[in-house]
Coordinates of C-alpha atoms in Angstrom, one line a residue:
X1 CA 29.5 -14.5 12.4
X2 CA 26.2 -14.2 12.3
X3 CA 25.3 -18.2 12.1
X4 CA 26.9 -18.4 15.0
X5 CA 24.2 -16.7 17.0
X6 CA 21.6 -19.4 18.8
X7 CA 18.9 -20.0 16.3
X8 CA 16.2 -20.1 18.7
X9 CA 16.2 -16.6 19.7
X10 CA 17.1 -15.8 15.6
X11 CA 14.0 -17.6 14.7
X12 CA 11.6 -16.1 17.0
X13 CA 12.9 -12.4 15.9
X14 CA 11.6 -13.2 12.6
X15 CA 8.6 -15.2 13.8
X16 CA 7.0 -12.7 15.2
X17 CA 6.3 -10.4 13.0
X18 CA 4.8 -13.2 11.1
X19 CA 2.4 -14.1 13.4
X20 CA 1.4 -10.7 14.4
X21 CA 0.8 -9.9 10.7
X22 CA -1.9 -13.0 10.3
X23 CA -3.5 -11.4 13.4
X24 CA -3.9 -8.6 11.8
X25 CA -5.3 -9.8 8.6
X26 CA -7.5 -12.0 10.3
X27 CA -8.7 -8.8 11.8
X28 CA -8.7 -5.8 9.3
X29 CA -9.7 -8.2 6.4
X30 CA -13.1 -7.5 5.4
X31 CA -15.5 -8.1 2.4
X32 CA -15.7 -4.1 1.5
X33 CA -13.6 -2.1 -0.8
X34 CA -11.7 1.0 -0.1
X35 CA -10.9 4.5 -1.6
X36 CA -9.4 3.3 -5.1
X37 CA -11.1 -0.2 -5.1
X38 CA -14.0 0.8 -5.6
X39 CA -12.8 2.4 -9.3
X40 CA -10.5 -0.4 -10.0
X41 CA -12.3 -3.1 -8.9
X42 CA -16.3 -2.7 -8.7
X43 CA -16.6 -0.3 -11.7
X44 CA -13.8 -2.5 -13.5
X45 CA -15.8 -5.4 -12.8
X46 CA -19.5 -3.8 -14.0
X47 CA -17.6 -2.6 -17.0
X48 CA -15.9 -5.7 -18.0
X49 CA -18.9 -7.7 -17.5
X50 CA -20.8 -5.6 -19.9
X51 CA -18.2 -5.0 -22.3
X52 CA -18.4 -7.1 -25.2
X53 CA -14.7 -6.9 -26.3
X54 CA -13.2 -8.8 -23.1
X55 CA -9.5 -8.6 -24.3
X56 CA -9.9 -4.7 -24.7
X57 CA -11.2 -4.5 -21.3
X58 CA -8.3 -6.3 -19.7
X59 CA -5.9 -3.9 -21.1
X60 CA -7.5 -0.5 -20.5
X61 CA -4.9 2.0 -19.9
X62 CA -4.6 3.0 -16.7
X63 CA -2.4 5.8 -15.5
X64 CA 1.0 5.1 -17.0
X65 CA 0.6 1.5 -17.7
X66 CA -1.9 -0.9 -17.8
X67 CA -2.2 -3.1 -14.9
X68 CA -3.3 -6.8 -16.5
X69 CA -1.8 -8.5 -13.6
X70 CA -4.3 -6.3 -11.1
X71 CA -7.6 -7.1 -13.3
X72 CA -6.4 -10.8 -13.8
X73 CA -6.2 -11.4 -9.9
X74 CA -10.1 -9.7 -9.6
X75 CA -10.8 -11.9 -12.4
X76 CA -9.6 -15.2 -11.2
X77 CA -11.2 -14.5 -7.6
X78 CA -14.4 -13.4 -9.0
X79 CA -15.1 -16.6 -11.1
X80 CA -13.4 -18.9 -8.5
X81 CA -15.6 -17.3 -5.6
X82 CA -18.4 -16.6 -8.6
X83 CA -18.8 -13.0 -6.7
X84 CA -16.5 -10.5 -5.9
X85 CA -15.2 -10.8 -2.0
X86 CA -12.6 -8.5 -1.2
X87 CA -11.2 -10.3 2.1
X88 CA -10.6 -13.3 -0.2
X89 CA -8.8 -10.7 -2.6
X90 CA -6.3 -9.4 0.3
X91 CA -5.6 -13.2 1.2
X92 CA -4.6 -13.5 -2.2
X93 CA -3.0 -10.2 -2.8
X94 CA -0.6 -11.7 0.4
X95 CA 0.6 -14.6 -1.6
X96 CA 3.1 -12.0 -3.1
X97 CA 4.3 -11.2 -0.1
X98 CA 5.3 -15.3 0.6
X99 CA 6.6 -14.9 -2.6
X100 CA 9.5 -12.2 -2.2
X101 CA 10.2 -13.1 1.5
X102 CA 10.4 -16.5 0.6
X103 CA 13.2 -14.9 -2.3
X104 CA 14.9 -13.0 -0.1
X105 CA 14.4 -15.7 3.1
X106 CA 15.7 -18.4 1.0
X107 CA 19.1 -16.4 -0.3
X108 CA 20.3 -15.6 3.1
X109 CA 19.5 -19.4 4.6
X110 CA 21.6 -20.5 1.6
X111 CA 24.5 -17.9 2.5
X112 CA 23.8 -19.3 6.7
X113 CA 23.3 -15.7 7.4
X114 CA 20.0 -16.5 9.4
X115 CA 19.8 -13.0 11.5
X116 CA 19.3 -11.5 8.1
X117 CA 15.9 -13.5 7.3
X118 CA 15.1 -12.3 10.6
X119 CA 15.6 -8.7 10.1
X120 CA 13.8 -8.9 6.4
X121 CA 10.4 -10.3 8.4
X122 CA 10.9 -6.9 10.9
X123 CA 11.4 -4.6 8.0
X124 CA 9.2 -5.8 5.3
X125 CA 6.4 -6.5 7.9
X126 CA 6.5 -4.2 9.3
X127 CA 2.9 -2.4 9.9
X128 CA 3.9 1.0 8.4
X129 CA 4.2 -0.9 5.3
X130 CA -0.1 -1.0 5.7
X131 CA -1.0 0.0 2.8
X132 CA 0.8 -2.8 0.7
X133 CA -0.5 -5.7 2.5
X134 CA -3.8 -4.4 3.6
X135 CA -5.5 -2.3 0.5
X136 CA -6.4 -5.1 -2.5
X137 CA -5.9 -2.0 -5.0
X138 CA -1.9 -2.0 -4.0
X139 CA -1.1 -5.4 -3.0
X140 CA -2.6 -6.5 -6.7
X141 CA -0.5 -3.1 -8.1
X142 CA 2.8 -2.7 -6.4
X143 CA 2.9 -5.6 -4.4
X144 CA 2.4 -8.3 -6.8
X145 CA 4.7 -6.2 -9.2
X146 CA 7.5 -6.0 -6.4
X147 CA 7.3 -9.6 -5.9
X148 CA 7.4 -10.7 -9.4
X149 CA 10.8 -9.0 -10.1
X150 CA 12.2 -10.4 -6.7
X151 CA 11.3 -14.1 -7.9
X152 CA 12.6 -13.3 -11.1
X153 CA 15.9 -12.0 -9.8
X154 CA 16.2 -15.2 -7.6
X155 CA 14.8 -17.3 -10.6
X156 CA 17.6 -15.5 -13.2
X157 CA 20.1 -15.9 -10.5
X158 CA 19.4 -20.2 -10.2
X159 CA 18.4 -20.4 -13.8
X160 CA 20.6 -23.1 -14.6
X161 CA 20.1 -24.9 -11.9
X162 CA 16.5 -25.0 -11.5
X163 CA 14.3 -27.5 -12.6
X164 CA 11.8 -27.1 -15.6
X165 CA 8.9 -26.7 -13.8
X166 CA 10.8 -23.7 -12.2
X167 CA 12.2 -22.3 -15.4
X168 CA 8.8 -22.6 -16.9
X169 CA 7.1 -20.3 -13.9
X170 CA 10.1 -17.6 -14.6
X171 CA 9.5 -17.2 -18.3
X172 CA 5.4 -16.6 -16.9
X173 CA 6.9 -14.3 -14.4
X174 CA 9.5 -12.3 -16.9
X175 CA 5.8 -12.0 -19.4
X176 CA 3.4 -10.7 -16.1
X177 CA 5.7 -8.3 -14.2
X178 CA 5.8 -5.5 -16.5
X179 CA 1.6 -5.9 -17.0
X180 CA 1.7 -5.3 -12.8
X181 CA 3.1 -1.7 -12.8
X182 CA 5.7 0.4 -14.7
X183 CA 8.4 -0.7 -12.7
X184 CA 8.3 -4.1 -14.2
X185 CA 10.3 -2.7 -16.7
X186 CA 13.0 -1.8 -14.3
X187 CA 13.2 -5.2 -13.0
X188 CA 12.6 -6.8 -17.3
X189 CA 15.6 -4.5 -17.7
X190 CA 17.9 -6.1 -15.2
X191 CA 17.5 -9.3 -15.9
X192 CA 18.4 -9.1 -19.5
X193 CA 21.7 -7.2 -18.4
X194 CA 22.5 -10.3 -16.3
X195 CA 21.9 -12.5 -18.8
X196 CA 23.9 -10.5 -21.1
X197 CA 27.2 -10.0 -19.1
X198 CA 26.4 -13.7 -17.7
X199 CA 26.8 -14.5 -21.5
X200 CA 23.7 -16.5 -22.1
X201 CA 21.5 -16.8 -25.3
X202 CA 18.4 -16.7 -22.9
X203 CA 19.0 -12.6 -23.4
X204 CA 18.2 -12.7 -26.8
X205 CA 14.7 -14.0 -26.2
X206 CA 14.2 -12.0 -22.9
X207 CA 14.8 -8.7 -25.0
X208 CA 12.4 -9.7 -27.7
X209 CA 9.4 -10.4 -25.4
X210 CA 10.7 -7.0 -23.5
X211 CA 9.9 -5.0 -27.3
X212 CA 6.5 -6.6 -27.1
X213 CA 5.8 -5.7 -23.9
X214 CA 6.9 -1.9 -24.3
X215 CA 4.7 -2.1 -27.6
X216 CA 1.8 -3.4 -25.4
X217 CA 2.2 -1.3 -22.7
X218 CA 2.9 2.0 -24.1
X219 CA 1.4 1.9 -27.2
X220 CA -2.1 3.1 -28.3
X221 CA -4.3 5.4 -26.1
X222 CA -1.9 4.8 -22.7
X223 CA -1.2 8.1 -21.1
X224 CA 2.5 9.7 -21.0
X225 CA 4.3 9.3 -18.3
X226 CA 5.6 13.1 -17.7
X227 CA 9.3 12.2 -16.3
X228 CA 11.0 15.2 -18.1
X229 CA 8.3 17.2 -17.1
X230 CA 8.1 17.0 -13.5
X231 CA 11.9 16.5 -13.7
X232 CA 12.2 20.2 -15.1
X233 CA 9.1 21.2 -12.6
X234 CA 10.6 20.5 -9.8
X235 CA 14.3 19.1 -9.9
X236 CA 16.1 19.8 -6.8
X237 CA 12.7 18.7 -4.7
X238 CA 12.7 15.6 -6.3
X239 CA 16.3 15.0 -5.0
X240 CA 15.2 15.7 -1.7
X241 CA 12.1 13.6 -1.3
X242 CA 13.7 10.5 -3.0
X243 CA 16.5 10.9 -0.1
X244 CA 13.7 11.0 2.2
X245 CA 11.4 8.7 1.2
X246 CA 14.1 5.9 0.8
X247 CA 14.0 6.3 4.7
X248 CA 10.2 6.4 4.5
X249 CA 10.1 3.3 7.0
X250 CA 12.0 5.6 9.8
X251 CA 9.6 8.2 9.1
X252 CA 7.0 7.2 12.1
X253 CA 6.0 10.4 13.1
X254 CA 5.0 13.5 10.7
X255 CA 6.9 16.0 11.8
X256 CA 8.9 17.5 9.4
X257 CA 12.1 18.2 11.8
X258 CA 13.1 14.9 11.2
X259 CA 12.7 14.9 7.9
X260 CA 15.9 16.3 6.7
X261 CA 17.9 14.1 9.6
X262 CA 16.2 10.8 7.6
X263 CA 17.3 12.0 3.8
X264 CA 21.2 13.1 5.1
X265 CA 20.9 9.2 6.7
X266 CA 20.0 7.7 3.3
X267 CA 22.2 9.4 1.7
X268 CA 25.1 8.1 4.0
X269 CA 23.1 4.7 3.9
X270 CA 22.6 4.9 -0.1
X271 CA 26.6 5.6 -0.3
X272 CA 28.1 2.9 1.9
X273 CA 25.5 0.2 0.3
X274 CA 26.9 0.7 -3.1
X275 CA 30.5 1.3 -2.8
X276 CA 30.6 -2.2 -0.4
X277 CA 28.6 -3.5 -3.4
X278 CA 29.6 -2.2 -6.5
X279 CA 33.7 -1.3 -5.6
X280 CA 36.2 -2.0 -7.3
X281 CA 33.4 -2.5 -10.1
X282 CA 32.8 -5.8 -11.9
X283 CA 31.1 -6.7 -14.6
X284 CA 28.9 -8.9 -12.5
X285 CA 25.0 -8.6 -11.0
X286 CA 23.9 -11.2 -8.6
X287 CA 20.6 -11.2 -6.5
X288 CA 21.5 -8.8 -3.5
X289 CA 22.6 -6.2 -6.4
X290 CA 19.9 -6.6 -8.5
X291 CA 17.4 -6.4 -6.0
X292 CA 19.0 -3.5 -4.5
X293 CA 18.9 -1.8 -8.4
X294 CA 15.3 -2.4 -8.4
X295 CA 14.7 -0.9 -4.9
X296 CA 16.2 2.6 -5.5
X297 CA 15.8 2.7 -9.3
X298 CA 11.8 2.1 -8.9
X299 CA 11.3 4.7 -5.9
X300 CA 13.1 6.8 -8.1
X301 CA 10.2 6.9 -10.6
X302 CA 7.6 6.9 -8.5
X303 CA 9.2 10.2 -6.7
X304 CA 9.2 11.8 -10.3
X305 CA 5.2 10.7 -10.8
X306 CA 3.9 10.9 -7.7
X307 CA 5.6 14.2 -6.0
X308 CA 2.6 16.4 -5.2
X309 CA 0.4 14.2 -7.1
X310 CA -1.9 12.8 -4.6
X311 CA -1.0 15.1 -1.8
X312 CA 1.0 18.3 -1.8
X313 CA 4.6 18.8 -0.8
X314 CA 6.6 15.9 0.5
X315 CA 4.2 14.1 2.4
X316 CA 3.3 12.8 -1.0
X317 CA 6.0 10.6 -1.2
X318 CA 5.6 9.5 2.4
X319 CA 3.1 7.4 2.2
X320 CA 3.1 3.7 3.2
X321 CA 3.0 2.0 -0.3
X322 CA 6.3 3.7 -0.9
X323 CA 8.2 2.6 2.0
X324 CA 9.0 -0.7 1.0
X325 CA 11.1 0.1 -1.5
X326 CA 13.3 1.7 0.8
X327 CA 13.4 -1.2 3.0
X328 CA 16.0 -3.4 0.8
X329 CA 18.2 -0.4 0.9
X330 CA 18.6 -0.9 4.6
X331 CA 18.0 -4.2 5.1
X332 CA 21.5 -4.7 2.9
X333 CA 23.2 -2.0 5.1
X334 CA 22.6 -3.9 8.2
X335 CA 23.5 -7.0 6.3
X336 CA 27.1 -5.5 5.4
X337 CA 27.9 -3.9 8.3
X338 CA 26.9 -7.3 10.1
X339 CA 29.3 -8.9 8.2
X340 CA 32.1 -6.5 8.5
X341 CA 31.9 -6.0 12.5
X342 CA 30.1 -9.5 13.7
X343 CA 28.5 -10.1 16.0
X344 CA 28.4 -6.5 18.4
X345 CA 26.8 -5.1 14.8
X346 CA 24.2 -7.6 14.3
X347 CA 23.0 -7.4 18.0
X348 CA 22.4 -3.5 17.9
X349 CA 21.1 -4.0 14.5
X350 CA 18.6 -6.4 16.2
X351 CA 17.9 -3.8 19.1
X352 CA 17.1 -1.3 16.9
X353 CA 14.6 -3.2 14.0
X354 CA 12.7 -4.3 17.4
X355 CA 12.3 -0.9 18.1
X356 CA 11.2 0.3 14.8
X357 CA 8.7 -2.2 14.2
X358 CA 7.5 -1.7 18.1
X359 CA 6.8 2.0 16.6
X360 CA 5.8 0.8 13.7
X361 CA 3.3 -1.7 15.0
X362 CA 1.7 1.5 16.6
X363 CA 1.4 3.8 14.4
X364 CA 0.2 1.4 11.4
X365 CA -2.5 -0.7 13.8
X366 CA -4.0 2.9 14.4
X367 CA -4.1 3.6 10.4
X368 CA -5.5 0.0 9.8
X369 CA -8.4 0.9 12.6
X370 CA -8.7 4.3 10.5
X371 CA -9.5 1.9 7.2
X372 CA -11.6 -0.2 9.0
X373 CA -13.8 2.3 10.1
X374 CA -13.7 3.8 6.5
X375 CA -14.6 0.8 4.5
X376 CA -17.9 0.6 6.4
X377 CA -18.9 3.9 6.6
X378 CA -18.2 4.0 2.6
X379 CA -20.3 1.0 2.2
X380 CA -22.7 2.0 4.1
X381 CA -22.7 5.3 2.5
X382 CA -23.1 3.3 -1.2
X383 CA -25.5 1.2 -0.5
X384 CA -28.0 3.8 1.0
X385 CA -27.3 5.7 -2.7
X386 CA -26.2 8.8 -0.3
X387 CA -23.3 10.1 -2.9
X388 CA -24.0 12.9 -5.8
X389 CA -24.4 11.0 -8.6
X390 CA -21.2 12.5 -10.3
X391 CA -19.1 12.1 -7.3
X392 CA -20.6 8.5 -6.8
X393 CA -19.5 7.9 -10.7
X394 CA -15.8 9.2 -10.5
X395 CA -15.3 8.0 -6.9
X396 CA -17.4 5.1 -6.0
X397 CA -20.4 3.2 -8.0
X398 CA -24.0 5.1 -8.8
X399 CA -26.9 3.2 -8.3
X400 CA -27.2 1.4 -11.8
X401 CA -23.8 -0.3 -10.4
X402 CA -24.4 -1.2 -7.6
X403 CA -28.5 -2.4 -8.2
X404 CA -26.7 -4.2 -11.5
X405 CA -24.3 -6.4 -8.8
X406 CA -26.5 -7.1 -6.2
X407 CA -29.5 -8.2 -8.5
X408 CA -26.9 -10.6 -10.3
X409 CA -25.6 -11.7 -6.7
X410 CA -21.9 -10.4 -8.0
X411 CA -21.6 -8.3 -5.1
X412 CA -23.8 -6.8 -2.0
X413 CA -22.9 -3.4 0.2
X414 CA -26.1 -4.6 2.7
X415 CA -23.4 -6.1 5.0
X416 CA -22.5 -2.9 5.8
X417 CA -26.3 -1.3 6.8
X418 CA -26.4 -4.5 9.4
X419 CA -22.8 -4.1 10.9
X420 CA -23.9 0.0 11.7
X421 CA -27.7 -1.0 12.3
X422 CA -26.0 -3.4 15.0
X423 CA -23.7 -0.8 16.2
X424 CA -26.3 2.5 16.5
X425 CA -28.8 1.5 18.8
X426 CA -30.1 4.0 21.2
X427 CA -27.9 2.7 24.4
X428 CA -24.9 3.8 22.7
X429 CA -26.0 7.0 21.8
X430 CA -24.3 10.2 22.8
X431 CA -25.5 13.2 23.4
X432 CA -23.3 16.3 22.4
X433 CA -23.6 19.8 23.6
X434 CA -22.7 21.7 21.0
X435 CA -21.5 21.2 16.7
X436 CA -19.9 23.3 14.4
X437 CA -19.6 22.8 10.7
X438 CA -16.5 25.0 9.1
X439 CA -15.4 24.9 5.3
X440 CA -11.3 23.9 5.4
X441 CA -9.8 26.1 3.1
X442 CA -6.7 23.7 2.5
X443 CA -7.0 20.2 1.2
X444 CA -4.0 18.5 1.3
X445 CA -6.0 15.9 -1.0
X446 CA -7.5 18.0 -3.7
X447 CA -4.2 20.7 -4.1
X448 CA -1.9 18.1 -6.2
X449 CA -1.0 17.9 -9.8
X450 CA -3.8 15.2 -10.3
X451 CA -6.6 18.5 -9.6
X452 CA -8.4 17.0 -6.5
X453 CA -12.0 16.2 -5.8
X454 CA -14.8 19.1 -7.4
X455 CA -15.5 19.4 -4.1
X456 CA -14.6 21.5 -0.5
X457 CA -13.6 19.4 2.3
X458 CA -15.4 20.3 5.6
X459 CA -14.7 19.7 9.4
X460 CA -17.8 18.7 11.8
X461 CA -16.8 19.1 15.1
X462 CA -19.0 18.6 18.5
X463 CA -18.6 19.2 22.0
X464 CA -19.3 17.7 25.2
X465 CA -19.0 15.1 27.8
X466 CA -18.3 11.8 26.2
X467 CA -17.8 8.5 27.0
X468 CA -14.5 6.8 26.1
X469 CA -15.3 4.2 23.3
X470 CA -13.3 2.8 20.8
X471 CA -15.2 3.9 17.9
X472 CA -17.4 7.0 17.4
X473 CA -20.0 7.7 14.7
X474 CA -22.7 10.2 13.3
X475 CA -25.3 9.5 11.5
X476 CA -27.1 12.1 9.3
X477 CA -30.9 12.1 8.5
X478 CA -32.5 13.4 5.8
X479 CA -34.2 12.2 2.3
X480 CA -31.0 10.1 2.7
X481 CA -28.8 9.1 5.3
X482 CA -25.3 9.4 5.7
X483 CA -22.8 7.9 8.3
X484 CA -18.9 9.1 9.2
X485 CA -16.6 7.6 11.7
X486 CA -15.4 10.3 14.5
X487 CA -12.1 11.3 15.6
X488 CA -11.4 12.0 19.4
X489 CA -9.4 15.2 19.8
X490 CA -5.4 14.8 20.6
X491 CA -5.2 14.6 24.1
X492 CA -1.3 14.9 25.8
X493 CA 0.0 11.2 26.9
X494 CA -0.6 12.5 30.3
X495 CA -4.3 13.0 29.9
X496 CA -4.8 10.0 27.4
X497 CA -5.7 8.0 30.6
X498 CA -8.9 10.2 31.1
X499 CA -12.3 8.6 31.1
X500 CA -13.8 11.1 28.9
X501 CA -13.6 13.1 26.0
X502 CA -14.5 16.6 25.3
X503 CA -14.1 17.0 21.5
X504 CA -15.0 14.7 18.5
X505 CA -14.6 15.6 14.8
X506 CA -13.8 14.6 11.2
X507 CA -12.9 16.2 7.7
X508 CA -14.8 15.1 4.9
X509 CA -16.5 15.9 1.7
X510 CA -20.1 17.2 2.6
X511 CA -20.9 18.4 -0.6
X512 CA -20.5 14.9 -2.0
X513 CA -23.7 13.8 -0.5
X514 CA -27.3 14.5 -2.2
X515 CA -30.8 14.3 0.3
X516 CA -28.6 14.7 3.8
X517 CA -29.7 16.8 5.9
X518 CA -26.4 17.7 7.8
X519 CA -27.9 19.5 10.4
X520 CA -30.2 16.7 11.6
X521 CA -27.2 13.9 12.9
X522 CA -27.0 11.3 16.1
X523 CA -24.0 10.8 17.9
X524 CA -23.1 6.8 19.0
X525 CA -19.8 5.4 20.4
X526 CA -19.7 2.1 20.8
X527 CA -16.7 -0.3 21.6
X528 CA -17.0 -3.6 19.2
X529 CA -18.1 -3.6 15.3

């Protein structure tokens, strides 16, 4: 059984990824916005200060829904802080995340199954899982959505127990979720069908504030959805990336040999979860099935919307904000297998999740490093003005935006001038031998459904004799100036121990910037920021 095992060493398995993940958000968690924040939160916040209809401007369409949740949590930090601060945003945005492992954390410790807590803290924080906890524009989107159907399905599940303090906080709950994301709707859903077979008059009300909520949501100028469309554009792909991006948290390393190995596992994974669950069927839901629902329902829809959206081909539906819903999925099938073969099952199950989140601590700490680097640079890059002025207007914030914030002390990009002005002295600069500029002629960013940036990517690339730093940068000069971060090349693990490196390069939209001169650069590694 698995509350048999000694709690000490149970507890520490979940422990640690706790305390690893609050080392990395004390790290990575900075005042600067990234890709998608920048539209969603800095041009949200310049238009809903200026708009003189407030309640219109909180529920602007956007995508397939309209995310009120996501502009109320900008909202509530910006007046609270009285300017926007984007590190106080991600501490915010991981309050959801105490919120459904505290769900999921509390079921099991009720059930004595305390291994299970354990393996919940090694898949859910896992670091692959970046994205979610680490980008304010998911963790207010996805995140805070995912979390408010996981305390609903605890809260539906404890209903008439609970005090009225907590019955008070589900009703706000069962109101918010589907004003996070579409999938709130999945989770609304099934928790009016437990109320229903569970006999209770509490459906009744649940499905009339559901009517006002699809009214709300989907009425007026919202954009369609397109399911039947990319269902009949693509249909048996779909079925193969939502196998495969259900076992999106096994998917460490890009290579696409594994890729059909990982969907067949679902599949096998998928199967055995619900016939131990749902066989012989009753007409019963608890909290392990609804939450279970939820998880493969909701990827389901996003695999529809978001299959060569983004990014071409499956990678699309790769990426890290997806892979949590595929985590449930699993975490159930060790859970069941556990408590079908004891204890032998639970300790290999234990070997392996250490494993996986070893891998996945890699591979996501070098991701976060690659965001780190990139909200500077972008700041930097804004508050020097160095964007088109139609590429800074879809992408990022033109100049009447950002003077408009700093003048009114709302927000500042100057931090990021003094972190680079620190970091690009003249005794860290390089000197390369040769460069080469080349126009890519694939973009795995601009050949989706959603039609891309207006713009070719590029690849700089120099040569030479270089020092092994951490971080490498160029600067551009010009009428304007313009820094990117560097990548080293790919070296074999049995030359990664070398003390230099030959080849440094980056992809990125050149044509994006106006007064650069891009043949006029400086080359700087340097080892802190």
């Amino acid at each position: 059984m698995m509350k048999t095992l000694r709690k000490p060493s149970v507890w520490a398995l979940g422990l640690l990824p706790i305390l690893l993940h609050f080392i990395l958000l004390g790290k990575y968690a900075i005042n600067f916005p990234l890709k998608d924040d920048y539209r969603v939160f800095v041009s949200y916040l310049y238009h809903y200060l200026q708009s003189p209809d407030k309640w219109a401007a909180l529920a602007l369409p956007e995508n397939e829904s309209r995310p009120i949740v996501m502009r109320l949590s900008v909202l509530a930090q910006f007046f609270i802080d009285g300017a926007l601060n984007f590190k106080h945003l991600l501490i915010f945005c991981n309050v959801s995340l105490v919120v459904f492992l505290g769900c999921i954390s509390l079921h099991f410790y009720k059930k004595k199954e305390f291994l299970a807590i354990s393996f919940a803290c090694l898949l859910f924080l896992n670091p692959l899982l970046y994205e979610m906890y680490f980008r304010n524009d998911v963790g207010t989107y996805q995140l805070a959505s995912f979390s408010l159907a996981i305390f609903l399905f605890y809260g539906a599940t404890n209903y008439q127990s609970a005090p009225k303090w907590l019955r008070c906080l589900f009703l706000l709950g069962f109101m918010l979720t589907p004003l996070g994301s579409i999938n709130g709707f999945i989770a609304s859903s099934l928790i009016i069908l437990y109320f229903f077979l569970e006999k209770k008059r509490m459906a009744f009300v649940l499905l009339v504030i559901l009517i006002f909520q699809l009214y709300l949501v989907l009425g007026g100028d919202s954009k369609s959805a397109g399911i039947l469309e990319n269902i009949m554009k693509y249909n048996y792909q779909l079925l193969y990336a939502y196998f495969l991006s259900l076992g999106g948290i096994l998917v460490f390393i890009q290579h696409s040999f594994i890729w059909p190995i990982v969907a067949i596992s679902m599949i096998f994974v998928i199967g055995y979860v619900i016939w131990k669950m749902f066989y012989p069927w009753k007409w019963r839901l608890d909290f392990e099935k609804m939450v279970f629902l939820f998880s493969i329902a909701s990827l389901g829809l996003i695999v529809i919307l978001r299959y060569n959206y983004w990014i071409t081909g499956y990678p699309s539906v790769l990426e890290s904000r997806y892979k949590i819903y595929g985590a449930f999925p699993l975490l159930m099938f060790f859970v069941i297998v556990g408590r079908r073969w004891g204890k032998k099952a639970y300790l290999s199950t234990a070997v392996c999740l250490v494993l996986l989140y070893a891998a996945g601590f890699y591979k996501g700490k070098q991701q976060l490093e690659l965001l780190h680097q990139e909200k500077i640079t972008e700041a930097y890059n804004v508050y020097h003005d160095s964007y088109e002025l139609e590429f800074a207007r879809a992408f990022f914030v033109n100049e009447e935006k950002r003077r408009y914030l700093e003048e009114h002390g709302f927000y500042s990009f100057k931090e990021a001038d003094k972190i680079l002005k620190k970091a690009l002295r003249e005794e860290n600069r390089l000197k390369p031998i040769a460069h080469q500029w080349r126009v890519l002629s694939e973009d795995p960013g601009s050949d989706g459904d959603w039609a891309g940036f207006p713009v070719p990517m590029s690849n700089f690339e120099l040569r030479g004799e270089f020092p092994k730093k951490k971080y490498y940068f160029v600067k551009f000069y010009g009428e304007k100036t313009c820094v990117q971060f560097l990548l080293p090349g790919v070296k074999p693990f049995w030359a990664s121990s070398q003390e230099t490196v030959r080849k440094l390069s980056r992809d990125f939209y050149a044509d994006a910037y106006s007064g650069v001169d891009f043949e006029n650069f400086e080359v700087y590694g340097v080892d802190d920021l």
